[in-house]
Structures are given as C-alpha cells and as structure tokens.
C-alpha cells in the first residue's frame, strides 16, 4: 500500500505489532519453547532477510523482534491505531463501514481482514467424567506447568510435538494420543535445514521427489513404528509436514510414549482404543483452531470451516473485502504473503487508475478456479480444504501477474519506502 501510495488505516487490538509471536498478546497460542518450523533463510519478508546472527530456526522472541524491526524499517506503525479492536464490518452500497470497539464508524472503499487463523481453539469432547484438568494448548505457556504431573497431549501436529517434548523433559510422565500416523521430518538433513535442502536443487516431479525423500528419511530416522507411531495412512507430502528433531530423541529414550485415540475418561484414568489406560493429571488438547472472521463472518462463503477465496485472498461475492493469511501451505508463509499482497495492492491501485484492467480481474475472481495442488492429493480433512502447494501457488501468481500486466516483486522494490522512513 505504501509503495503504491494507497492511503489506508490499520487497526490492532494489541498494544504493538507482533501478532501471535508476542506472548503478552491476549489469546495468543504461543508458548515459551516455540520456534519457526521453516528456516531463517527461506522465511522472512521480501527484501528484509532475517539477520545472519539468527539461528537456523529462530525462537518466538527473535521472530517478535524481527517483526517489530520490519515495522520500524518501513514506518508501518504510523498508520496503525493500537489498542483498537474492530467490532463489525458492514456493506453499505459500494463502501464498507467499519465499527470499532469505541463505537465509532469509519467508511472505506476496501477492507483487508488479516486477523489470523489461530485465535479460536478447537477441542474434542470425550465421553465419561475426568477428575483431572483438561485444557487446550492455546492456554499453555511454560514447561514448568508440567512439573509433578502426568501429562497427556492430544494431537501430534507441530505444536503438539513441541509441547510433547516439553512434557517429556519436565513431567513425571508424558504421553501423546494420536489417531493416525505422521511422516516425521527432521529439521536438518545432512546438516542443512530441510527446506533449504529441498529448495537448493531443481524442482523434481512428484514421482521422483516422493521416493527420494522417503528413502532419505528412512535412512536417517529408521522405522517409526518401533517407537509406537502408527504407519501413516497417507503418502509423503499429502499432509502438513511434522517437522521435529526432538520428538524421536524422547521416544527413543522412553521419556514420552505414544497412545492411540481416547475412548473414555474414567475418573483419573484415560482409556484408549487399544484397551490400555493411564492415570493422567492433565489432558492438553493440541487439536488445532477453527477459522473465523467474527466481525465480517456473514460476508464470506464458508465450506468445512474454510472461506471460499480466489487465490486464498479475494472474496468472490463481495468486492473489496479481502482475507489475507487464510491459507495452509507446505512452506514458509511470510514471503508468500508478500506476493499475494503485491497483487492485492496493484488491483486496488487499478480501480482508481486503470478501471478496465481492474474489471478484468473482477471477472477472474468470480470465475477462475485454478488447481493449486501440484497434483498432490491432500488428506481429506477440513484443514486441508484450503491447502495449497507453495510452488504451484507461486507459479500461478506469476501467471496472474502476466495476464494482468502487473509487476512482480524484485529486489530493491521497497527501497524507496525505507529511504523515506530514514529521511
């Protein structure tokens, strides 16, 4: 927006930038041991690489610092009204009226919803009665919470695996309940961050890439069934990757144990599908989040808890209402957000300066439904309804830019903005 000189206001309910990476932000799902699961060199905003002093996989405090440094470098705080929440967004004619938590109303030509997807915890309901404590992982902060307890983590996504490792190192006993198997991918392969390893060479077709990666993983980590993990019911790359190098260490040393799905709670006991039971003090649900845009929910077409959006950002029915960041993909996200934001900004710019081209894009928003899977048959689950392959997504953004005659992001594209801030 700033680069194309599009005037805008920005509202943030917290006291500073940083989103979920700020542990002081009310409702954040972040915990003290959380790190990026994409590496430093493949992550970060366009034209603003993470410092070389950062480790391969920065922790939450470094990510928060980096995010705030980015905001400072480009003077982004100037347009942000902090400690201000949006209560409602309403369509009025061709405009959007935004109601803030102080009751004031403001009219805009467009609204970008960028409030994230990890604010509405989802927890299963288990039959029976439990005398211990049941919480969602969004309430978890410190490994010290596990001291003196027998802990059961439910779910083995990336957060669940991290938290299970914290429990393994701190709890009296630690268990993980899983419903299906996972492809556990180490964060390094031959000393190189795994995403750098896969991106350094040419992009191989799936029929080559899959068996090569599978063979390498089998060589590095062996057969995971030895540690109680079920055989995955899907092929490699068909689900969100579980990147974790610590979990196998704790499984190998018996500090955490895998258990199947919960069938019943029975006082202090948790009973599992294989007939076994464990005495548990704390059940922690690492079972994900529902997607929601509460202040504008009625203006999006939802299917299986996911909004139907062109290129994961453009509302097909309501012009100039966007949702940025409502995406699941198999790579780092920050630069992807930059590229889709680049298209969004040029579209808004054209509405004022090239309306015929903007109208052409309106027709694409309404009718174009590209396949962004790269031929991968993702797991049939609500989470994967909006899943895209990052390489297919980036390629198609290039197709859209070429069709529309829009500019790509190139090194130095934002330098004038930085120079203006310095001046």
CSV table of C-alpha atoms in Angstrom, one decimal:
chain,number,residue,atom,x,y,z
A,1,UNK,CA,0.0,0.0,0.0
A,2,UNK,CA,2.7,2.5,1.0
A,3,UNK,CA,4.8,1.7,-2.1
A,4,UNK,CA,1.8,2.5,-4.4
A,5,UNK,CA,0.8,5.5,-2.3
A,6,UNK,CA,-2.6,4.0,-1.4
A,7,UNK,CA,-3.9,5.7,1.7
A,8,UNK,CA,-5.1,3.3,4.4
A,9,UNK,CA,-5.8,2.9,8.1
A,10,UNK,CA,-4.8,-0.1,10.2
A,11,UNK,CA,-6.4,-1.3,13.4
A,12,UNK,CA,-4.7,-3.6,16.0
A,13,UNK,CA,-6.3,-4.6,19.2
A,14,UNK,CA,-3.0,-5.2,21.0
A,15,UNK,CA,-0.5,-2.6,22.1
A,16,UNK,CA,2.2,-3.3,19.4
A,17,UNK,CA,2.8,-5.3,16.3
A,18,UNK,CA,3.8,-9.0,16.5
A,19,UNK,CA,0.6,-10.9,16.5
A,20,UNK,CA,0.8,-14.4,17.9
A,21,UNK,CA,4.5,-14.1,18.4
A,22,UNK,CA,4.0,-11.7,21.3
A,23,UNK,CA,3.5,-13.8,24.4
A,24,UNK,CA,1.8,-10.8,26.1
A,25,UNK,CA,-0.9,-10.6,23.4
A,26,UNK,CA,-4.1,-11.8,25.0
A,27,UNK,CA,-5.3,-15.1,23.4
A,28,UNK,CA,-2.1,-15.9,21.6
A,29,UNK,CA,-1.4,-19.6,21.2
A,30,UNK,CA,2.4,-19.1,21.6
A,31,UNK,CA,4.4,-20.9,24.2
A,32,UNK,CA,7.9,-20.2,25.5
A,33,UNK,CA,9.7,-23.0,23.6
A,34,UNK,CA,8.0,-22.3,20.2
A,35,UNK,CA,10.3,-21.9,17.2
A,36,UNK,CA,9.8,-21.4,13.5
A,37,UNK,CA,9.3,-24.6,11.6
A,38,UNK,CA,10.7,-23.0,8.4
A,39,UNK,CA,14.3,-22.0,8.4
A,40,UNK,CA,15.7,-18.5,8.6
A,41,UNK,CA,16.9,-18.3,5.0
A,42,UNK,CA,13.6,-19.4,3.5
A,43,UNK,CA,11.5,-17.3,5.8
A,44,UNK,CA,11.2,-13.6,6.3
A,45,UNK,CA,9.6,-10.8,4.4
A,46,UNK,CA,10.6,-9.9,0.9
A,47,UNK,CA,13.7,-7.7,0.7
A,48,UNK,CA,14.1,-8.0,4.5
A,49,UNK,CA,16.0,-11.1,5.3
A,50,UNK,CA,16.4,-12.3,8.8
A,51,UNK,CA,19.8,-11.4,10.3
A,52,UNK,CA,22.7,-13.8,9.8
A,53,UNK,CA,23.1,-13.8,13.6
A,54,UNK,CA,19.8,-15.7,13.9
A,55,UNK,CA,19.9,-19.5,14.3
A,56,UNK,CA,18.6,-21.8,11.6
A,57,UNK,CA,15.2,-22.0,13.3
A,58,UNK,CA,14.6,-18.8,15.3
A,59,UNK,CA,12.6,-18.8,18.5
A,60,UNK,CA,9.5,-16.8,19.2
A,61,UNK,CA,11.4,-13.9,20.9
A,62,UNK,CA,13.6,-13.5,17.8
A,63,UNK,CA,10.6,-13.6,15.5
A,64,UNK,CA,8.9,-11.0,17.5
A,65,UNK,CA,12.0,-8.8,17.4
A,66,UNK,CA,12.3,-9.3,13.6
A,67,UNK,CA,8.7,-8.4,13.0
A,68,UNK,CA,9.0,-5.2,15.0
A,69,UNK,CA,12.2,-4.3,13.3
A,70,UNK,CA,10.4,-4.8,9.9
A,71,UNK,CA,7.6,-2.5,11.0
A,72,UNK,CA,10.1,0.1,12.1
A,73,UNK,CA,12.2,-0.1,9.0
A,74,UNK,CA,9.2,0.7,6.8
A,75,UNK,CA,7.5,3.1,9.1
A,76,UNK,CA,4.4,0.9,9.4
A,77,UNK,CA,3.4,2.0,12.9
A,78,UNK,CA,2.4,5.4,11.6
A,79,UNK,CA,-0.8,4.1,10.1
A,80,UNK,CA,-1.7,1.7,12.9
A,81,UNK,CA,-4.2,2.6,15.6
A,82,UNK,CA,-3.2,0.3,18.5
A,83,UNK,CA,-5.4,-0.9,21.4
A,84,UNK,CA,-8.3,-0.8,19.0
A,85,UNK,CA,-10.5,-3.7,18.0
A,86,UNK,CA,-12.9,-4.0,15.1
A,87,UNK,CA,-16.4,-5.0,16.2
A,88,UNK,CA,-18.2,-5.1,12.8
A,89,UNK,CA,-17.8,-4.6,9.1
A,90,UNK,CA,-20.9,-3.8,7.1
A,91,UNK,CA,-21.5,-3.4,3.4
A,92,UNK,CA,-23.2,-0.1,2.7
A,93,UNK,CA,-23.7,0.5,-1.0
A,94,UNK,CA,-20.3,0.2,-2.7
A,95,UNK,CA,-18.5,1.0,0.6
A,96,UNK,CA,-17.6,-0.8,3.8
A,97,UNK,CA,-18.4,0.7,7.2
A,98,UNK,CA,-16.1,-0.4,10.0
A,99,UNK,CA,-17.3,-0.2,13.6
A,100,UNK,CA,-14.6,0.0,16.2
A,101,UNK,CA,-14.8,-1.0,19.9
A,102,UNK,CA,-15.2,2.6,20.9
A,103,UNK,CA,-18.4,2.8,18.9
A,104,UNK,CA,-17.0,5.0,16.1
A,105,UNK,CA,-17.8,4.2,12.5
A,106,UNK,CA,-15.5,4.7,9.5
A,107,UNK,CA,-16.2,4.3,5.8
A,108,UNK,CA,-13.7,2.6,3.4
A,109,UNK,CA,-13.6,1.5,-0.2
A,110,UNK,CA,-11.9,-1.8,0.8
A,111,UNK,CA,-11.3,-3.9,3.9
A,112,UNK,CA,-8.4,-6.4,4.4
A,113,UNK,CA,-9.1,-8.9,7.1
A,114,UNK,CA,-5.7,-10.0,8.4
A,115,UNK,CA,-6.5,-11.2,11.9
A,116,UNK,CA,-5.1,-14.7,11.6
A,117,UNK,CA,-6.4,-18.3,12.0
A,118,UNK,CA,-5.2,-19.4,15.4
A,119,UNK,CA,-7.5,-17.5,17.8
A,120,UNK,CA,-10.4,-19.9,18.1
A,121,UNK,CA,-9.3,-23.1,19.9
A,122,UNK,CA,-11.0,-26.4,18.8
A,123,UNK,CA,-11.3,-29.1,21.5
A,124,UNK,CA,-12.8,-32.6,21.2
A,125,UNK,CA,-15.4,-33.8,23.7
A,126,UNK,CA,-14.6,-37.2,25.3
A,127,UNK,CA,-17.2,-39.4,26.9
A,128,UNK,CA,-17.0,-40.0,30.7
A,129,UNK,CA,-16.0,-37.9,33.7
A,130,UNK,CA,-12.5,-36.8,34.4
A,131,UNK,CA,-11.2,-35.7,37.8
A,132,UNK,CA,-8.0,-34.1,36.4
A,133,UNK,CA,-7.5,-30.9,34.4
A,134,UNK,CA,-8.4,-30.5,30.7
A,135,UNK,CA,-7.1,-27.6,28.7
A,136,UNK,CA,-6.4,-26.5,25.1
A,137,UNK,CA,-2.8,-26.0,24.1
A,138,UNK,CA,-3.6,-22.3,23.5
A,139,UNK,CA,-3.5,-21.8,27.3
A,140,UNK,CA,-0.1,-23.4,27.6
A,141,UNK,CA,3.0,-21.2,28.1
A,142,UNK,CA,5.8,-22.7,30.2
A,143,UNK,CA,7.3,-26.2,30.6
A,144,UNK,CA,7.2,-25.6,34.4
A,145,UNK,CA,3.4,-26.2,34.2
A,146,UNK,CA,4.2,-29.9,33.7
A,147,UNK,CA,6.3,-30.3,36.9
A,148,UNK,CA,4.9,-33.1,39.2
A,149,UNK,CA,2.2,-34.1,36.7
A,150,UNK,CA,1.3,-37.0,34.4
A,151,UNK,CA,0.5,-35.3,31.1
A,152,UNK,CA,-1.4,-36.5,28.1
A,153,UNK,CA,-1.0,-34.3,24.9
A,154,UNK,CA,-3.8,-35.0,22.4
A,155,UNK,CA,-2.7,-34.5,18.8
A,156,UNK,CA,0.6,-34.5,17.1
A,157,UNK,CA,0.8,-31.5,14.8
A,158,UNK,CA,3.8,-29.3,15.0
A,159,UNK,CA,2.7,-27.6,18.2
A,160,UNK,CA,1.6,-30.9,19.8
A,161,UNK,CA,5.0,-32.4,19.1
A,162,UNK,CA,6.8,-29.3,20.6
A,163,UNK,CA,4.6,-29.4,23.7
A,164,UNK,CA,5.1,-33.2,24.0
A,165,UNK,CA,8.8,-32.6,24.1
A,166,UNK,CA,8.4,-30.0,26.8
A,167,UNK,CA,6.3,-32.6,28.8
A,168,UNK,CA,8.9,-35.3,28.2
A,169,UNK,CA,11.6,-33.2,29.8
A,170,UNK,CA,9.6,-31.8,32.7
A,171,UNK,CA,6.5,-34.0,33.6
A,172,UNK,CA,6.5,-37.1,35.8
A,173,UNK,CA,5.2,-39.0,32.8
A,174,UNK,CA,4.3,-37.9,29.3
A,175,UNK,CA,2.0,-39.4,26.7
A,176,UNK,CA,0.7,-38.4,23.2
A,177,UNK,CA,-2.6,-39.6,21.9
A,178,UNK,CA,-2.7,-39.9,18.1
A,179,UNK,CA,-5.5,-41.0,15.8
A,180,UNK,CA,-3.2,-41.6,12.7
A,181,UNK,CA,0.4,-41.9,11.7
A,182,UNK,CA,2.6,-39.0,10.7
A,183,UNK,CA,5.6,-38.5,8.5
A,184,UNK,CA,8.1,-37.1,11.0
A,185,UNK,CA,10.6,-34.9,9.1
A,186,UNK,CA,13.8,-33.8,10.9
A,187,UNK,CA,14.6,-30.1,10.8
A,188,UNK,CA,18.1,-30.8,9.3
A,189,UNK,CA,19.2,-33.2,6.7
A,190,UNK,CA,23.0,-33.7,6.3
A,191,UNK,CA,23.4,-30.6,8.5
A,192,UNK,CA,21.3,-28.4,6.2
A,193,UNK,CA,17.8,-27.1,7.1
A,194,UNK,CA,15.3,-29.4,5.4
A,195,UNK,CA,13.6,-26.6,3.4
A,196,UNK,CA,16.9,-25.3,2.2
A,197,UNK,CA,17.9,-28.8,1.2
A,198,UNK,CA,14.8,-29.3,-0.9
A,199,UNK,CA,14.9,-25.8,-2.5
A,200,UNK,CA,18.6,-25.8,-3.5
A,201,UNK,CA,18.2,-28.2,-6.4
A,202,UNK,CA,15.8,-28.2,-9.3
A,203,UNK,CA,12.1,-28.9,-8.6
A,204,UNK,CA,11.7,-32.6,-9.2
A,205,UNK,CA,8.4,-34.1,-10.4
A,206,UNK,CA,6.4,-35.7,-7.6
A,207,UNK,CA,7.0,-39.3,-8.9
A,208,UNK,CA,10.7,-38.6,-8.4
A,209,UNK,CA,10.7,-36.3,-5.4
A,210,UNK,CA,8.5,-38.5,-3.2
A,211,UNK,CA,10.5,-41.8,-3.3
A,212,UNK,CA,13.8,-39.9,-3.0
A,213,UNK,CA,12.6,-38.1,0.2
A,214,UNK,CA,11.1,-41.2,1.6
A,215,UNK,CA,14.3,-43.2,1.1
A,216,UNK,CA,16.4,-40.4,2.7
A,217,UNK,CA,14.0,-40.1,5.7
A,218,UNK,CA,14.0,-43.9,6.2
A,219,UNK,CA,17.8,-43.8,6.1
A,220,UNK,CA,18.1,-41.0,8.7
A,221,UNK,CA,15.3,-41.9,11.2
A,222,UNK,CA,14.5,-45.6,10.6
A,223,UNK,CA,11.1,-47.2,11.0
A,224,UNK,CA,9.0,-45.0,13.3
A,225,UNK,CA,6.7,-47.9,14.2
A,226,UNK,CA,9.5,-49.0,16.6
A,227,UNK,CA,8.5,-46.1,18.8
A,228,UNK,CA,4.8,-46.7,18.8
A,229,UNK,CA,3.9,-44.3,16.0
A,230,UNK,CA,1.3,-45.8,13.6
A,231,UNK,CA,2.0,-46.2,9.9
A,232,UNK,CA,0.8,-43.0,8.1
A,233,UNK,CA,-2.5,-43.5,6.2
A,234,UNK,CA,-1.3,-41.0,3.6
A,235,UNK,CA,1.7,-40.6,1.3
A,236,UNK,CA,4.5,-38.2,2.0
A,237,UNK,CA,3.6,-34.5,1.2
A,238,UNK,CA,-0.1,-35.2,1.3
A,239,UNK,CA,-0.5,-33.6,4.8
A,240,UNK,CA,1.1,-30.7,6.6
A,241,UNK,CA,4.6,-31.8,7.4
A,242,UNK,CA,5.6,-32.6,11.0
A,243,UNK,CA,9.0,-31.0,11.4
A,244,UNK,CA,10.6,-32.0,14.7
A,245,UNK,CA,14.0,-33.4,15.6
A,246,UNK,CA,13.5,-33.7,19.3
A,247,UNK,CA,10.5,-36.0,19.4
A,248,UNK,CA,12.3,-39.1,18.2
A,249,UNK,CA,15.0,-38.5,20.8
A,250,UNK,CA,12.4,-38.5,23.6
A,251,UNK,CA,10.6,-41.5,22.1
A,252,UNK,CA,13.9,-43.4,21.8
A,253,UNK,CA,14.7,-42.8,25.5
A,254,UNK,CA,11.2,-43.6,26.8
A,255,UNK,CA,10.6,-40.1,28.1
A,256,UNK,CA,7.3,-39.8,26.1
A,257,UNK,CA,5.1,-42.7,24.9
A,258,UNK,CA,2.5,-42.9,22.1
A,259,UNK,CA,-1.0,-43.9,22.8
A,260,UNK,CA,-4.0,-44.4,20.4
A,261,UNK,CA,-7.2,-42.4,20.4
A,262,UNK,CA,-9.1,-41.7,23.6
A,263,UNK,CA,-12.3,-43.7,24.0
A,264,UNK,CA,-13.3,-42.7,27.5
A,265,UNK,CA,-12.5,-40.7,30.6
A,266,UNK,CA,-12.9,-42.6,33.9
A,267,UNK,CA,-12.1,-40.6,37.0
A,268,UNK,CA,-8.3,-40.1,37.0
A,269,UNK,CA,-7.9,-42.6,34.2
A,270,UNK,CA,-7.9,-42.1,30.4
A,271,UNK,CA,-8.8,-45.2,28.5
A,272,UNK,CA,-7.6,-45.7,24.9
A,273,UNK,CA,-8.8,-47.6,21.9
A,274,UNK,CA,-6.3,-50.5,22.3
A,275,UNK,CA,-7.7,-51.3,25.8
A,276,UNK,CA,-4.9,-49.6,27.7
A,277,UNK,CA,-5.4,-46.9,30.3
A,278,UNK,CA,-3.2,-44.3,32.0
A,279,UNK,CA,-3.6,-42.3,35.2
A,280,UNK,CA,-3.4,-38.7,34.0
A,281,UNK,CA,-3.4,-35.3,35.8
A,282,UNK,CA,-3.5,-33.0,32.8
A,283,UNK,CA,-5.0,-33.5,29.3
A,284,UNK,CA,-3.8,-30.9,26.9
A,285,UNK,CA,-5.7,-30.7,23.6
A,286,UNK,CA,-3.3,-29.7,20.8
A,287,UNK,CA,-6.1,-30.1,18.3
A,288,UNK,CA,-6.0,-27.0,16.3
A,289,UNK,CA,-8.2,-24.0,15.7
A,290,UNK,CA,-11.4,-23.0,13.9
A,291,UNK,CA,-11.1,-20.3,11.3
A,292,UNK,CA,-13.2,-17.3,11.9
A,293,UNK,CA,-13.6,-13.7,10.9
A,294,UNK,CA,-16.1,-12.7,13.5
A,295,UNK,CA,-16.6,-9.1,12.5
A,296,UNK,CA,-17.3,-10.0,8.9
A,297,UNK,CA,-18.2,-13.7,9.1
A,298,UNK,CA,-21.5,-13.2,7.2
A,299,UNK,CA,-19.8,-11.8,4.1
A,300,UNK,CA,-17.7,-14.9,3.4
A,301,UNK,CA,-18.8,-18.2,1.8
A,302,UNK,CA,-17.7,-20.9,4.3
A,303,UNK,CA,-17.3,-24.6,3.5
A,304,UNK,CA,-16.0,-27.1,6.1
A,305,UNK,CA,-14.8,-24.1,8.2
A,306,UNK,CA,-12.8,-22.5,5.3
A,307,UNK,CA,-13.7,-19.4,3.3
A,308,UNK,CA,-14.0,-19.7,-0.5
A,309,UNK,CA,-11.4,-17.2,-1.7
A,310,UNK,CA,-9.8,-16.7,-5.0
A,311,UNK,CA,-6.0,-17.1,-4.7
A,312,UNK,CA,-6.8,-17.5,-0.9
A,313,UNK,CA,-7.4,-13.8,-0.5
A,314,UNK,CA,-10.2,-12.4,-2.8
A,315,UNK,CA,-13.8,-12.6,-1.8
A,316,UNK,CA,-15.7,-14.0,-4.8
A,317,UNK,CA,-19.1,-12.4,-3.9
A,318,UNK,CA,-18.3,-9.1,-2.1
A,319,UNK,CA,-15.9,-6.8,-4.0
A,320,UNK,CA,-13.1,-5.3,-2.0
A,321,UNK,CA,-13.4,-7.5,1.1
A,322,UNK,CA,-10.2,-9.5,1.4
A,323,UNK,CA,-8.9,-12.1,3.8
A,324,UNK,CA,-5.1,-12.2,3.9
A,325,UNK,CA,-3.3,-15.1,5.6
A,326,UNK,CA,-6.2,-17.6,5.4
A,327,UNK,CA,-4.1,-20.3,3.8
A,328,UNK,CA,-2.4,-23.6,4.6
A,329,UNK,CA,0.7,-24.4,2.7
A,330,UNK,CA,3.8,-26.6,2.8
A,331,UNK,CA,6.4,-23.9,3.1
A,332,UNK,CA,7.3,-20.7,4.9
A,333,UNK,CA,4.5,-18.1,4.7
A,334,UNK,CA,5.9,-14.6,5.1
A,335,UNK,CA,7.2,-14.2,1.5
A,336,UNK,CA,4.1,-15.8,0.1
A,337,UNK,CA,2.0,-13.2,1.9
A,338,UNK,CA,4.2,-10.5,0.3
A,339,UNK,CA,3.5,-11.9,-3.2
A,340,UNK,CA,-0.3,-12.1,-2.7
A,341,UNK,CA,-0.3,-8.6,-1.1
A,342,UNK,CA,1.6,-7.3,-4.1
A,343,UNK,CA,-1.3,-8.5,-6.4
A,344,UNK,CA,-3.9,-7.1,-4.0
A,345,UNK,CA,-2.3,-3.7,-3.9
A,346,UNK,CA,-2.0,-3.4,-7.7
A,347,UNK,CA,-5.6,-4.5,-8.0
A,348,UNK,CA,-6.7,-1.7,-5.7
A,349,UNK,CA,-4.4,0.8,-7.5
A,350,UNK,CA,-6.0,-0.2,-10.8
A,351,UNK,CA,-9.5,0.5,-9.5
A,352,UNK,CA,-8.5,4.2,-9.4
A,353,UNK,CA,-6.0,4.4,-12.3
A,354,UNK,CA,-6.9,1.5,-14.7
A,355,UNK,CA,-10.5,0.5,-14.1
A,356,UNK,CA,-10.8,-1.6,-17.2
A,357,UNK,CA,-8.0,-3.8,-16.0
A,358,UNK,CA,-9.5,-4.0,-12.6
A,359,UNK,CA,-12.8,-5.1,-14.1
A,360,UNK,CA,-10.9,-7.9,-15.9
A,361,UNK,CA,-9.6,-9.1,-12.6
A,362,UNK,CA,-13.1,-8.9,-11.1
A,363,UNK,CA,-14.1,-11.5,-13.8
A,364,UNK,CA,-11.2,-13.7,-12.8
A,365,UNK,CA,-12.1,-13.5,-9.1
A,366,UNK,CA,-15.6,-14.7,-9.9
A,367,UNK,CA,-14.9,-17.5,-12.4
A,368,UNK,CA,-11.2,-18.6,-12.2
A,369,UNK,CA,-10.7,-21.8,-10.1
A,370,UNK,CA,-7.1,-22.9,-10.5
A,371,UNK,CA,-5.7,-26.2,-9.2
A,372,UNK,CA,-3.0,-25.2,-6.7
A,373,UNK,CA,-2.2,-28.7,-5.5
A,374,UNK,CA,0.6,-29.6,-8.0
A,375,UNK,CA,-1.1,-32.9,-8.3
A,376,UNK,CA,-0.8,-33.8,-4.6
A,377,UNK,CA,-3.9,-35.5,-3.2
A,378,UNK,CA,-4.0,-33.9,0.2
A,379,UNK,CA,-5.6,-35.6,3.1
A,380,UNK,CA,-9.4,-35.4,3.0
A,381,UNK,CA,-9.9,-33.2,6.1
A,382,UNK,CA,-11.4,-29.8,6.8
A,383,UNK,CA,-7.9,-28.4,7.5
A,384,UNK,CA,-6.7,-29.5,4.0
A,385,UNK,CA,-9.7,-28.0,2.2
A,386,UNK,CA,-7.7,-24.7,1.7
A,387,UNK,CA,-4.3,-26.4,1.4
A,388,UNK,CA,-2.1,-25.3,-1.5
A,389,UNK,CA,1.3,-26.4,-2.7
A,390,UNK,CA,3.6,-23.4,-2.3
A,391,UNK,CA,5.4,-23.9,-5.6
A,392,UNK,CA,2.2,-24.3,-7.6
A,393,UNK,CA,0.8,-21.3,-5.8
A,394,UNK,CA,3.8,-19.1,-6.6
A,395,UNK,CA,3.7,-20.2,-10.2
A,396,UNK,CA,0.1,-19.3,-10.6
A,397,UNK,CA,0.6,-15.9,-9.0
A,398,UNK,CA,3.1,-15.4,-11.8
A,399,UNK,CA,0.5,-16.4,-14.4
A,400,UNK,CA,-2.0,-13.9,-12.9
A,401,UNK,CA,0.6,-11.1,-12.9
A,402,UNK,CA,1.5,-11.9,-16.6
A,403,UNK,CA,-2.2,-11.9,-17.7
A,404,UNK,CA,-2.9,-8.7,-15.9
A,405,UNK,CA,0.3,-6.9,-16.8
A,406,UNK,CA,1.2,-6.4,-13.1
A,407,UNK,CA,4.7,-6.1,-11.8
A,408,UNK,CA,6.5,-8.8,-9.8
A,409,UNK,CA,8.4,-8.1,-6.6
A,410,UNK,CA,12.0,-7.6,-7.4
A,411,UNK,CA,15.0,-7.0,-5.1
A,412,UNK,CA,15.0,-3.3,-4.1
A,413,UNK,CA,11.3,-2.9,-4.8
A,414,UNK,CA,10.7,-1.4,-1.3
A,415,UNK,CA,13.9,0.6,-1.0
A,416,UNK,CA,12.3,3.9,-1.7
A,417,UNK,CA,9.9,3.3,1.2
A,418,UNK,CA,12.8,2.6,3.5
A,419,UNK,CA,14.7,5.7,2.3
A,420,UNK,CA,11.6,7.8,3.0
A,421,UNK,CA,11.4,6.5,6.5
A,422,UNK,CA,15.1,7.1,7.1
A,423,UNK,CA,14.7,10.7,5.8
